[in-house]
Amino acid sequence: PGLEGAQAPVNCPPEIEISSGDINLPIPDGGVAESTIDVTYGLGEVNAACMISDLDVSLALTHGDLSDVRVELVHDTQIVSPTVTTSQVLLAGICAGSTTLAAELDDDAASPIGSVCAPIGGRYRTNGALDAFDGEYPGNDWTLRVLDTALGDAGTLLNWSVQLRTAPRP
């Protein structure tokens, strides 16, 4: 009695981390390298009533000159009709002359990406790019797109991962 119409609580995973593993994907000179991670792979479907409350991205890459690199994150939610796709630039034109990046991108970090060159082993802010994903459905495909914006050198995307914190939609 008194429970008619009550809905069961939504079970959202508090944290999801999915990694590409070691992919050593070539970033062609003047070209694009793309790697996609399916967040639902191995987890089953994430409840459609769950949303992203925070997102961080870790990545490691090498390149002849980091200032030639632009990194974008693309999320295809595939849960609503039509499919919602969000794309954000995580970094571009940082650290001229540096050749290695291995860092965690976190919009809650104190220092912006590119404030330390080369950005190796640390947490760096992306100036709100990751906050743009807050409130979205966390599952399905996440694609990291690495663009070489200048001719003359190439690189390698070594690995990357997404760390998602989720909560029930209000």
Short mmCIF file of C-alpha atoms in Angstrom, two decimals:
data_model
loop_
_atom_site.label_atom_id
_atom_site.label_comp_id
_atom_site.label_asym_id
_atom_site.label_seq_id
_atom_site.Cartn_x
_atom_site.Cartn_y
_atom_site.Cartn_z
CA PRO A 1 0.00 0.00 0.00
CA GLY A 2 1.17 3.48 -0.79
CA LEU A 3 3.77 2.27 -3.35
CA GLU A 4 1.55 2.18 -6.45
CA GLY A 5 3.18 4.16 -9.22
CA ALA A 6 6.53 4.36 -7.41
CA GLN A 7 9.48 3.81 -9.72
CA ALA A 8 12.45 1.63 -8.87
CA PRO A 9 15.69 3.58 -8.34
CA VAL A 10 17.92 3.90 -11.40
CA ASN A 11 21.12 1.88 -11.14
CA CYS A 12 23.90 3.93 -12.76
CA PRO A 13 27.51 2.76 -12.56
CA PRO A 14 29.29 5.38 -10.42
CA GLU A 15 32.41 5.18 -12.58
CA ILE A 16 33.20 3.67 -15.97
CA GLU A 17 36.72 3.50 -17.41
CA ILE A 18 37.35 2.08 -20.85
CA SER A 19 40.76 2.02 -22.51
CA SER A 20 41.88 1.55 -26.07
CA GLY A 21 44.81 -0.53 -24.86
CA ASP A 22 48.13 -0.16 -26.65
CA ILE A 23 47.09 0.65 -30.21
CA ASN A 24 50.19 2.38 -31.67
CA LEU A 25 48.01 3.95 -34.35
CA PRO A 26 49.95 5.98 -36.95
CA ILE A 27 49.07 9.68 -37.26
CA PRO A 28 49.85 10.26 -40.94
CA ASP A 29 51.67 13.40 -42.08
CA GLY A 30 48.88 15.89 -42.85
CA GLY A 31 46.26 13.24 -42.10
CA VAL A 32 43.90 11.95 -39.43
CA ALA A 33 44.02 9.00 -37.04
CA GLU A 34 40.80 7.82 -35.38
CA SER A 35 40.28 5.33 -32.59
CA THR A 36 36.84 4.36 -31.25
CA ILE A 37 35.96 2.87 -27.88
CA ASP A 38 32.51 1.38 -27.26
CA VAL A 39 31.69 2.14 -23.63
CA THR A 40 28.96 -0.50 -23.49
CA TYR A 41 31.32 -3.26 -24.65
CA GLY A 42 31.80 -5.64 -21.73
CA LEU A 43 29.40 -3.64 -19.54
CA GLY A 44 26.14 -4.39 -21.27
CA GLU A 45 23.77 -1.54 -21.88
CA VAL A 46 24.01 1.42 -19.54
CA ASN A 47 20.57 2.45 -18.29
CA ALA A 48 19.09 5.16 -20.54
CA ALA A 49 18.16 7.14 -17.40
CA CYS A 50 21.87 7.61 -16.56
CA MET A 51 23.84 10.71 -17.50
CA ILE A 52 27.46 11.83 -17.43
CA SER A 53 28.29 13.90 -14.37
CA ASP A 54 32.03 14.18 -15.12
CA LEU A 55 34.36 13.04 -17.91
CA ASP A 56 38.15 12.80 -18.08
CA VAL A 57 40.31 11.58 -20.97
CA SER A 58 43.81 10.15 -20.72
CA LEU A 59 45.98 9.94 -23.80
CA ALA A 60 49.51 9.24 -24.88
CA LEU A 61 50.95 10.13 -28.25
CA THR A 62 54.20 11.02 -29.95
CA HIS A 63 54.63 13.41 -32.86
CA GLY A 64 57.45 15.30 -34.55
CA ASP A 65 55.96 18.57 -33.21
CA LEU A 66 52.97 18.70 -30.84
CA SER A 67 52.05 22.16 -32.12
CA ASP A 68 50.97 20.45 -35.39
CA VAL A 69 48.45 18.25 -33.52
CA ARG A 70 44.75 18.82 -32.94
CA VAL A 71 42.86 16.31 -30.77
CA GLU A 72 39.06 16.02 -30.83
CA LEU A 73 36.67 13.82 -28.87
CA VAL A 74 33.43 12.70 -30.53
CA HIS A 75 30.53 10.98 -28.76
CA ASP A 76 27.65 9.32 -30.60
CA THR A 77 24.92 8.69 -28.05
CA GLN A 78 22.67 6.53 -30.28
CA ILE A 79 20.08 6.49 -27.50
CA VAL A 80 17.79 9.20 -28.75
CA SER A 81 16.25 9.76 -32.13
CA PRO A 82 17.84 11.35 -34.03
CA THR A 83 21.27 10.34 -32.79
CA VAL A 84 23.01 13.10 -30.86
CA THR A 85 26.68 13.63 -31.67
CA THR A 86 28.87 15.93 -29.59
CA SER A 87 32.36 16.86 -30.77
CA GLN A 88 34.85 18.96 -28.82
CA VAL A 89 38.44 20.05 -29.45
CA LEU A 90 40.54 18.89 -26.48
CA LEU A 91 43.82 20.49 -27.56
CA ALA A 92 45.37 22.21 -30.55
CA GLY A 93 48.64 23.96 -31.32
CA ILE A 94 50.33 23.38 -27.97
CA CYS A 95 53.99 22.98 -27.01
CA ALA A 96 55.93 23.81 -30.19
CA GLY A 97 59.01 21.61 -30.46
CA SER A 98 57.78 19.03 -27.92
CA THR A 99 57.33 15.49 -29.21
CA THR A 100 55.55 13.56 -26.44
CA LEU A 101 52.21 13.95 -24.69
CA ALA A 102 51.09 11.61 -21.91
CA ALA A 103 48.51 13.26 -19.70
CA GLU A 104 45.04 13.23 -18.20
CA LEU A 105 42.66 15.87 -19.49
CA ASP A 106 40.29 16.99 -16.74
CA ASP A 107 38.23 20.19 -16.79
CA ASP A 108 38.60 20.38 -13.00
CA ALA A 109 42.43 20.49 -13.16
CA ALA A 110 44.27 23.66 -12.11
CA SER A 111 46.62 24.04 -15.10
CA PRO A 112 45.53 24.33 -18.75
CA ILE A 113 46.88 21.91 -21.32
CA GLY A 114 50.01 23.43 -22.82
CA SER A 115 51.00 25.28 -19.65
CA VAL A 116 53.76 22.69 -19.16
CA CYS A 117 55.71 21.46 -22.16
CA ALA A 118 55.98 18.62 -22.78
CA PRO A 119 52.81 17.62 -20.94
CA ILE A 120 53.92 14.31 -19.47
CA GLY A 121 52.32 12.80 -16.39
CA GLY A 122 49.87 15.31 -15.06
CA ARG A 123 46.29 16.54 -15.12
CA TYR A 124 45.44 19.44 -17.41
CA ARG A 125 42.31 21.49 -18.09
CA THR A 126 40.75 21.68 -21.57
CA ASN A 127 38.93 24.99 -21.01
CA GLY A 128 35.46 23.45 -20.77
CA ALA A 129 35.64 21.02 -23.68
CA LEU A 130 34.93 18.00 -21.48
CA ASP A 131 32.17 19.74 -19.51
CA ALA A 132 30.21 19.91 -22.79
CA PHE A 133 29.52 16.18 -22.44
CA ASP A 134 27.98 16.50 -18.95
CA GLY A 135 24.32 15.46 -18.97
CA GLU A 136 24.68 13.16 -22.00
CA TYR A 137 24.01 9.45 -22.04
CA PRO A 138 27.41 7.82 -21.24
CA GLY A 139 27.22 4.72 -23.40
CA ASN A 140 28.04 3.79 -26.97
CA ASP A 141 30.85 5.05 -29.17
CA TRP A 142 33.55 7.53 -28.14
CA THR A 143 36.03 8.44 -30.88
CA LEU A 144 39.36 10.18 -30.41
CA ARG A 145 40.36 11.98 -33.61
CA VAL A 146 43.99 13.14 -33.92
CA LEU A 147 44.72 15.48 -36.82
CA ASP A 148 48.17 16.39 -38.10
CA THR A 149 47.57 19.98 -39.23
CA ALA A 150 50.93 20.67 -40.91
CA LEU A 151 53.10 18.77 -43.35
CA GLY A 152 56.61 17.65 -42.48
CA ASP A 153 56.25 15.09 -39.71
CA ALA A 154 53.97 12.35 -38.42
CA GLY A 155 53.27 10.62 -35.15
CA THR A 156 51.66 7.77 -33.26
CA LEU A 157 48.63 7.60 -30.96
CA LEU A 158 49.91 5.15 -28.34
CA ASN A 159 46.75 4.74 -26.22
CA TRP A 160 43.82 6.59 -24.71
CA SER A 161 40.94 6.09 -22.31
CA VAL A 162 37.76 7.70 -21.06
CA GLN A 163 36.81 7.88 -17.40
CA LEU A 164 33.12 8.63 -16.86
CA ARG A 165 31.28 9.34 -13.66
CA THR A 166 27.55 8.85 -13.97
CA ALA A 167 24.40 9.68 -12.06
CA PRO A 168 20.66 9.21 -12.55
CA ARG A 169 18.93 11.96 -14.51
CA PRO A 170 17.09 14.34 -12.21
#
